[in-house]
Tab-separated table of N, CA and C in Angstrom:
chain	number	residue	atom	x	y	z
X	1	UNK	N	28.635	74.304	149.772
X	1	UNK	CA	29.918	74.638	150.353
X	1	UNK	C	29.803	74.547	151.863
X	2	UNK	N	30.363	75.313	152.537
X	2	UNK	CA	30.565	75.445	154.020
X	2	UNK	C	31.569	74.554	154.319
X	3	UNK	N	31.723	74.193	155.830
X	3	UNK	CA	32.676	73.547	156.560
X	3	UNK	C	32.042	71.978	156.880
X	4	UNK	N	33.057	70.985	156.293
X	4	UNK	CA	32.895	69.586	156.887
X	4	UNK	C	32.478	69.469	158.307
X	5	UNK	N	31.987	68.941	159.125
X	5	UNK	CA	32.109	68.606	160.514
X	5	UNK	C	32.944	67.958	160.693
X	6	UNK	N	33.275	67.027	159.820
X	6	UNK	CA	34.747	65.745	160.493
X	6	UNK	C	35.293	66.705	160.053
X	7	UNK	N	36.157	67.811	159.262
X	7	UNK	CA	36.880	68.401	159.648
X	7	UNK	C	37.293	69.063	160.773
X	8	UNK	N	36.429	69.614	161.572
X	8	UNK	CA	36.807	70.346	162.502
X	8	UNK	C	36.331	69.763	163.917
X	9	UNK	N	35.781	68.611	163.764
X	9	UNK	CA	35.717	67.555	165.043
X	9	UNK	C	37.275	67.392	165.627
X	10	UNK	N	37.480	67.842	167.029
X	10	UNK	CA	38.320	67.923	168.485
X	10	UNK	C	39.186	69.155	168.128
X	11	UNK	N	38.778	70.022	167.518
X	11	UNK	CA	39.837	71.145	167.169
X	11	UNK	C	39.853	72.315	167.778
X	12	UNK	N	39.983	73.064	168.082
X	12	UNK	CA	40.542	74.181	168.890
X	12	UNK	C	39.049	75.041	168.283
X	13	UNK	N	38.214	74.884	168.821
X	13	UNK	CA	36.550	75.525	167.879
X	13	UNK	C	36.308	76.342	169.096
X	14	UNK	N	35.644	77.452	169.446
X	14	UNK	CA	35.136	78.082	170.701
X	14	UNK	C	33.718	78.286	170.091
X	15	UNK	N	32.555	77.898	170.838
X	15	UNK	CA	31.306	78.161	171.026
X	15	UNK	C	30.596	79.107	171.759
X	16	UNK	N	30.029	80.130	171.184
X	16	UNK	CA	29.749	81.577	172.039
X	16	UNK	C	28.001	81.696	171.518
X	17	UNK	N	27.044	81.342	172.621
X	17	UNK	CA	25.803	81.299	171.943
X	17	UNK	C	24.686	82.642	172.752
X	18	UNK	N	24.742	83.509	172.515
X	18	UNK	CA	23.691	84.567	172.337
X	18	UNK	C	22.123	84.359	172.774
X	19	UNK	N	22.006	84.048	174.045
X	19	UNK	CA	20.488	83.800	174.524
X	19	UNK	C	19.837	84.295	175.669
X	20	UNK	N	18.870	84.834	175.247
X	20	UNK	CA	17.812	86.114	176.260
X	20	UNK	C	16.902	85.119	176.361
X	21	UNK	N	15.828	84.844	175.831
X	21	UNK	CA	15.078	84.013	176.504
X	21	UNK	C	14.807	82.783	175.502
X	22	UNK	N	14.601	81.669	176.474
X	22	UNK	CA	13.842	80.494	176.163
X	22	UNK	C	12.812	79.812	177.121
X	23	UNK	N	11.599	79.632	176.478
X	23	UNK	CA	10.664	79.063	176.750
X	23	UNK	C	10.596	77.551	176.948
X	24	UNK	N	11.836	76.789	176.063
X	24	UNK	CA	11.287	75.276	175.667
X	24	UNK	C	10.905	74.992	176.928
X	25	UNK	N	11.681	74.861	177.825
X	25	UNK	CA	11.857	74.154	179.236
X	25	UNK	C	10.118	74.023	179.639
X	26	UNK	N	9.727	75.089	179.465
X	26	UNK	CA	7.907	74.431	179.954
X	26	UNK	C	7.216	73.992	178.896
X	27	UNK	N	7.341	74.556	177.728
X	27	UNK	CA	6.925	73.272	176.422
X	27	UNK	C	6.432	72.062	176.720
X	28	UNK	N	8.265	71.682	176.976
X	28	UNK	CA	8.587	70.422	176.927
X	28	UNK	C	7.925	70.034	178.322
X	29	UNK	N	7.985	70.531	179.261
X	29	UNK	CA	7.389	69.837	180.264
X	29	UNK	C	5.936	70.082	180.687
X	30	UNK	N	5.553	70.356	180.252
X	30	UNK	CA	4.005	70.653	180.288
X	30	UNK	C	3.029	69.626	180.813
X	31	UNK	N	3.172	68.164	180.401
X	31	UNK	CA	3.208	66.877	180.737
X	31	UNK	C	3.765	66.344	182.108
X	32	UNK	N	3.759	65.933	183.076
X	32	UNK	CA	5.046	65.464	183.661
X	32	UNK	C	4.703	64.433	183.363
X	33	UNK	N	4.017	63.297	182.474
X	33	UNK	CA	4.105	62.273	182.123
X	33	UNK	C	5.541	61.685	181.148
X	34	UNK	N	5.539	62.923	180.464
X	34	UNK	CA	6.407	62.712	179.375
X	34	UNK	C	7.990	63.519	180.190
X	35	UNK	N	7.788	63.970	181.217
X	35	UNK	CA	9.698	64.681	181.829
X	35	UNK	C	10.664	63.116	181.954
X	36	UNK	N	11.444	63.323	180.705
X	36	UNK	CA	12.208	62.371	180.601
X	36	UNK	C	14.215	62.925	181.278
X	37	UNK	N	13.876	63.923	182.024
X	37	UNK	CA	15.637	64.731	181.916
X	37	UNK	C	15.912	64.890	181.011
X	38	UNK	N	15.477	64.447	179.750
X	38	UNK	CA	16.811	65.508	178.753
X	38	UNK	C	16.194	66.812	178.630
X	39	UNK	N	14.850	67.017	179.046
X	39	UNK	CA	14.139	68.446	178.731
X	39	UNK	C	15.500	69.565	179.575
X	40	UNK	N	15.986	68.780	180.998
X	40	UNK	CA	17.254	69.768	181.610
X	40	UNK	C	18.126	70.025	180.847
X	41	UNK	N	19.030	69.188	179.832
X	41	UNK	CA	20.032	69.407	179.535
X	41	UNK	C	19.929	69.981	177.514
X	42	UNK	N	18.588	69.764	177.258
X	42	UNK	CA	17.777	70.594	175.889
X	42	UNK	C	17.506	71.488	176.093
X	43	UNK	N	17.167	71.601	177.172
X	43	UNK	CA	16.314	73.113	177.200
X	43	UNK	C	17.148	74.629	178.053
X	44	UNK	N	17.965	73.774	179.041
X	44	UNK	CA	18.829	74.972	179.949
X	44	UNK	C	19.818	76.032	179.093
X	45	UNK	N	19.812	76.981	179.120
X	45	UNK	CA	20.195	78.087	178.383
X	45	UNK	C	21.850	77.890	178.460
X	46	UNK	N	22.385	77.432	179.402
X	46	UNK	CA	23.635	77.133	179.536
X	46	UNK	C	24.168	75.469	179.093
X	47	UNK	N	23.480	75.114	178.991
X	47	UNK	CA	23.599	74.166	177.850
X	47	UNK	C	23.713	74.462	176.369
X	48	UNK	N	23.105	75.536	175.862
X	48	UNK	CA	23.267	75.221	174.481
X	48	UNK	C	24.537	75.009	173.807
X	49	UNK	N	25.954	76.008	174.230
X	49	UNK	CA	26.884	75.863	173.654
X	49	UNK	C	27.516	74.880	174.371
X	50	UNK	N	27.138	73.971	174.859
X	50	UNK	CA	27.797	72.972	175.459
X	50	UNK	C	27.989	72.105	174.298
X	51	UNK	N	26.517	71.491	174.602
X	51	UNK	CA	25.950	70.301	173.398
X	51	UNK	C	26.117	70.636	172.156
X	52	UNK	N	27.191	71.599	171.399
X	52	UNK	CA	27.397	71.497	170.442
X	52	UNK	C	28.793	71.244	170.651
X	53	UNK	N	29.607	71.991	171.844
X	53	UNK	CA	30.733	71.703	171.875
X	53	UNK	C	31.118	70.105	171.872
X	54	UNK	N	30.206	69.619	172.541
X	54	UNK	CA	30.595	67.515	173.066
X	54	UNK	C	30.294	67.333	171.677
X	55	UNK	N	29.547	67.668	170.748
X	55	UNK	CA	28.932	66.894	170.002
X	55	UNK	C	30.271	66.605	168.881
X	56	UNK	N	30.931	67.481	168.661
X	56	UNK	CA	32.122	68.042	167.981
X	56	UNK	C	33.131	68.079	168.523
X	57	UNK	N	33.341	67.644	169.854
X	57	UNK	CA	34.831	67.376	170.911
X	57	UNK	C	35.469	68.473	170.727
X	58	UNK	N	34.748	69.815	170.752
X	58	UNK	CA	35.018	71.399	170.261
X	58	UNK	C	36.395	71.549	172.043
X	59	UNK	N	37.315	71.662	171.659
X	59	UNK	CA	38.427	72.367	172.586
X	59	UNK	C	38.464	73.686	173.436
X	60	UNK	N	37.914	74.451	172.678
X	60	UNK	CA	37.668	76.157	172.807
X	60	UNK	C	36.616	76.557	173.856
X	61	UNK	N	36.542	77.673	174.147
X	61	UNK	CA	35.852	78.278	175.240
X	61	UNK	C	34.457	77.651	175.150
X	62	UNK	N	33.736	77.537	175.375
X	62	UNK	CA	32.101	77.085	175.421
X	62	UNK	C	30.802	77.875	176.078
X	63	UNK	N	30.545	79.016	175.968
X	63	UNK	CA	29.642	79.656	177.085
X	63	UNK	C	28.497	80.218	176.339
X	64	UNK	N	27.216	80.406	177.124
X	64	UNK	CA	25.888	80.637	176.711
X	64	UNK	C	25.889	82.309	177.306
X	65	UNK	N	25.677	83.125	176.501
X	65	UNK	CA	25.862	84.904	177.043
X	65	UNK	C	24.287	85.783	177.036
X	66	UNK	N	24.267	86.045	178.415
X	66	UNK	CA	22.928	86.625	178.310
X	66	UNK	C	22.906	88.292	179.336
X	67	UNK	N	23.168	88.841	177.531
X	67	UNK	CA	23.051	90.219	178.081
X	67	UNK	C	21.775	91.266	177.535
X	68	UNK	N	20.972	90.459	177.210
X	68	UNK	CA	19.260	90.399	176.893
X	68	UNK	C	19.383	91.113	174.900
X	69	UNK	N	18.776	92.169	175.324
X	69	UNK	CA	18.715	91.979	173.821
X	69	UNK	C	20.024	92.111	172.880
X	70	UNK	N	21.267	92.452	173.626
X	70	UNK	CA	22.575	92.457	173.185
X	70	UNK	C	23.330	90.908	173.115
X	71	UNK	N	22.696	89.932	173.560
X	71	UNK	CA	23.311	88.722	173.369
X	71	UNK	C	23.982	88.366	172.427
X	72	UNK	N	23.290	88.098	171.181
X	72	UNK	CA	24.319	87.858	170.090
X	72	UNK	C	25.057	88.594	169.570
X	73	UNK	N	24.951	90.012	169.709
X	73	UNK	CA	26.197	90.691	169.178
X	73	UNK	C	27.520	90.490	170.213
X	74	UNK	N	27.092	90.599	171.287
X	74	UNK	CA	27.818	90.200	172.756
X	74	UNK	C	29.028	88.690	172.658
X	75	UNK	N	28.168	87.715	172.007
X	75	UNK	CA	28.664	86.796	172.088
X	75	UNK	C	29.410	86.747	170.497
X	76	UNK	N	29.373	87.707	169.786
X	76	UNK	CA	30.158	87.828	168.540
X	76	UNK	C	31.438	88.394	169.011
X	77	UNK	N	31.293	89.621	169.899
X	77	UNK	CA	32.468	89.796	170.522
X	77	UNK	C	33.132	89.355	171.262
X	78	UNK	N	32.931	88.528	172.033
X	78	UNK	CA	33.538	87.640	172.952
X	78	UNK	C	34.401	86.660	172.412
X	79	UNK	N	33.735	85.874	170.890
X	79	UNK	CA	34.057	85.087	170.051
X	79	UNK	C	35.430	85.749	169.221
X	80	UNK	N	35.327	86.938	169.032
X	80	UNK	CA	36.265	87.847	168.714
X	80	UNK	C	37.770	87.643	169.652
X	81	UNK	N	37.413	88.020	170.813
X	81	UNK	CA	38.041	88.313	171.593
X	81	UNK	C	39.143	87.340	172.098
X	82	UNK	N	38.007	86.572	171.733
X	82	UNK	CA	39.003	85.016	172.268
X	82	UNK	C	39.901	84.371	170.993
X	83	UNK	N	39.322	84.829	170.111
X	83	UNK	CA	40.306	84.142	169.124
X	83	UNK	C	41.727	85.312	169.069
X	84	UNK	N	41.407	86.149	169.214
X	84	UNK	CA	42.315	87.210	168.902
X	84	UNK	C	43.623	86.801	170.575
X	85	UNK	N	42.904	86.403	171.546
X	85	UNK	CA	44.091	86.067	172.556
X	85	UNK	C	44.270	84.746	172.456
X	86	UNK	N	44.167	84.037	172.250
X	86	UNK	CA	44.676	82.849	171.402
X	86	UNK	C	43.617	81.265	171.916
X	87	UNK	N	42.922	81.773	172.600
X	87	UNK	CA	42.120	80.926	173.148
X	87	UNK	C	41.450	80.022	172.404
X	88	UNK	N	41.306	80.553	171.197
X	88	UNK	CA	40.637	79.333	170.560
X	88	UNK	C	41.032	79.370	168.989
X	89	UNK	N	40.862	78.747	168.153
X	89	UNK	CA	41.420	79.248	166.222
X	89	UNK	C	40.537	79.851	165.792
X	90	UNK	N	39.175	79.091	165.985
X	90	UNK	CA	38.171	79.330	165.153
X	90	UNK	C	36.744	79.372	166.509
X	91	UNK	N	35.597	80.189	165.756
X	91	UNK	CA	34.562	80.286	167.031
X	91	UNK	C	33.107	79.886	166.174
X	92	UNK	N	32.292	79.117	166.495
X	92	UNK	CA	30.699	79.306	166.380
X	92	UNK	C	30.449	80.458	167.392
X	93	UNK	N	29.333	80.824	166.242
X	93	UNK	CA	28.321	82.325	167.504
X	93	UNK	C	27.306	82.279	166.492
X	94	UNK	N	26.373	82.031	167.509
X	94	UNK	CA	24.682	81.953	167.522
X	94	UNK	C	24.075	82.830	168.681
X	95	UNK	N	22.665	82.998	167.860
X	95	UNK	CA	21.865	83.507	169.379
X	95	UNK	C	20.017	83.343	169.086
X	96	UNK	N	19.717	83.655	169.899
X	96	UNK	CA	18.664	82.465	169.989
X	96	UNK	C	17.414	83.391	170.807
X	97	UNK	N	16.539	83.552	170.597
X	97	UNK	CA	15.485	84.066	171.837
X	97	UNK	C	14.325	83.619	171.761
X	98	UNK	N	13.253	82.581	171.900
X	98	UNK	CA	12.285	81.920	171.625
X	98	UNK	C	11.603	81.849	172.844
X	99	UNK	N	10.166	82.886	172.214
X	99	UNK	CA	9.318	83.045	172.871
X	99	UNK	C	7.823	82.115	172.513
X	100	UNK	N	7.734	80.899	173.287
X	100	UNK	CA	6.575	80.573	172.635
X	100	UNK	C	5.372	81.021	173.267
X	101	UNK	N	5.252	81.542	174.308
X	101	UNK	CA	3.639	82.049	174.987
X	101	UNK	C	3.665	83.560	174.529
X	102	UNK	N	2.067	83.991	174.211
X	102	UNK	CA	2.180	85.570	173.394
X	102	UNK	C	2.432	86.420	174.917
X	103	UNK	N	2.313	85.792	176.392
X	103	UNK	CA	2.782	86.900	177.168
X	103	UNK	C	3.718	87.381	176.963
X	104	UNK	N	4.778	86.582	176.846
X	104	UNK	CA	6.353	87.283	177.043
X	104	UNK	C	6.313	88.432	175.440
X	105	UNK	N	5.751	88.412	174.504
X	105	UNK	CA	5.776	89.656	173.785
X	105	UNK	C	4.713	90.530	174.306
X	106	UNK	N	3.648	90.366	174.543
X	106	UNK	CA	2.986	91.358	174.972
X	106	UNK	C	3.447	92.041	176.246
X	107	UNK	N	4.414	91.613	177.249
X	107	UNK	CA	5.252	92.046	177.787
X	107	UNK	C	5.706	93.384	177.608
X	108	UNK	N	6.573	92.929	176.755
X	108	UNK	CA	7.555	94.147	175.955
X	108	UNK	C	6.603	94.862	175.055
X	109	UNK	N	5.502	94.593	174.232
X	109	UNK	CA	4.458	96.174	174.147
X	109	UNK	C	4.404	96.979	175.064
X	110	UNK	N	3.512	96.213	176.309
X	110	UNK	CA	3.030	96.956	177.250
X	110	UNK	C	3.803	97.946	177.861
X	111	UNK	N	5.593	97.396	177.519
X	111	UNK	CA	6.656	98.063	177.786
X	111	UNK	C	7.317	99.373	177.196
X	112	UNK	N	6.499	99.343	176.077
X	112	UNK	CA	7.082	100.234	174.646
X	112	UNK	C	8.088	99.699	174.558
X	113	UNK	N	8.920	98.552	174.715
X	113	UNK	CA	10.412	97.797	174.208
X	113	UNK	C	10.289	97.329	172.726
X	114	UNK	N	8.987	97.785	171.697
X	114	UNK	CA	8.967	96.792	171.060
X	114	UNK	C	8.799	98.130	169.703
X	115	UNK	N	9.211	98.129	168.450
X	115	UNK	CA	9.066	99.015	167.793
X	115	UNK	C	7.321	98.954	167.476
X	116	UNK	N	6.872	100.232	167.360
X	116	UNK	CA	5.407	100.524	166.850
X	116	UNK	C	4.838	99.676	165.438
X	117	UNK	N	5.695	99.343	164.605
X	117	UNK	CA	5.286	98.382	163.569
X	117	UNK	C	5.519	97.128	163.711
X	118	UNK	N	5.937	96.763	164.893
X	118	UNK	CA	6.378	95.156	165.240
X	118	UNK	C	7.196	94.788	164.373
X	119	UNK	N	7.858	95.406	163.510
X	119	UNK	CA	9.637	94.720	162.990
X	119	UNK	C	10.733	95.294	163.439
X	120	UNK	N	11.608	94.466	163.294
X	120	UNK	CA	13.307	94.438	164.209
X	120	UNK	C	13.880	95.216	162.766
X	121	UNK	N	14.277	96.329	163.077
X	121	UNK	CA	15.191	97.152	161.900
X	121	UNK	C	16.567	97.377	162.591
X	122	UNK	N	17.127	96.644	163.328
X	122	UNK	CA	18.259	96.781	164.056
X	122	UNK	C	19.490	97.332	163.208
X	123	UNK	N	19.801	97.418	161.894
X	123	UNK	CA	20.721	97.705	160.984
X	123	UNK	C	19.952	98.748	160.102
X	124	UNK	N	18.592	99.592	160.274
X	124	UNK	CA	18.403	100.496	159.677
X	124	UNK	C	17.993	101.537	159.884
X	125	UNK	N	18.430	102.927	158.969
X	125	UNK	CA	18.451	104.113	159.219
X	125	UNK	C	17.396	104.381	160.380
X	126	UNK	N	16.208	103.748	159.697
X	126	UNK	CA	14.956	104.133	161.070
X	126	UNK	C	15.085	103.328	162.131
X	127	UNK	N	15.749	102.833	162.072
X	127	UNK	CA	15.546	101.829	163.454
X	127	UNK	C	15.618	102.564	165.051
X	128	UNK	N	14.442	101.742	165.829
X	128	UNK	CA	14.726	102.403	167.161
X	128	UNK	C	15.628	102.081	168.271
């Protein structure tokens, strides 16, 4: 099931994408043999809801929301928000946080930001 894409290719779609951190950008460039520019426009955090919007001639709002670990709920509401004032019919909302070096989590240990059993219980009774 789900939604066709040629259906909803140039239609009134709003894209709201949920992102605290990404790493690709040095991944990908790690090399400068291999920095071809698209690593800028793949990897920049404000790109993501772009390149889905062109890809789909999406009409609707388009923005990348970074309010750290509230991003994607953030950008659920926003997605909300906008459909409800007429800005757009329909919304994508994603969110995204990809950490590939173990600093950036050991980070947030060292921080106590991180629950004591290392799982995300964000929707349960125990959750911190």
């Amino acid at each position: 099931m789900g939604v066709n894409p040629q259906d909803v290719r140039g239609s009134r779609t709003g894209v709201f994408i949920g992102v605290s951190d990404s790493e690709s950008d040095e991944f990908w460039t790690t090399d400068p043999s291999k920095v071809n520019g698209y690593g800028l426009t793949g990897c920049c955090r404000a790109m993501f809801p772009n390149r889905i919007s062109y890809t789909f001639d999406f009409s609707g709002p388009s923005y990348a929301i970074d309010t750290a670990c509230s991003s994607s709920m953030f950008a659920l509401q926003q997605a909300v928000n906008a459909m409800r004032t007429g800005q757009c019919d329909a919304a994508i909302v994603g969110g995204v946080n990809l950490c590939l070096k173990p600093t950036c989590s050991l980070q947030f240990h060292r921080l106590n930001m991180l629950s004591p059993s290392g799982m995300c219980k964000a929707f349960d009774a125990s959750g911190m």
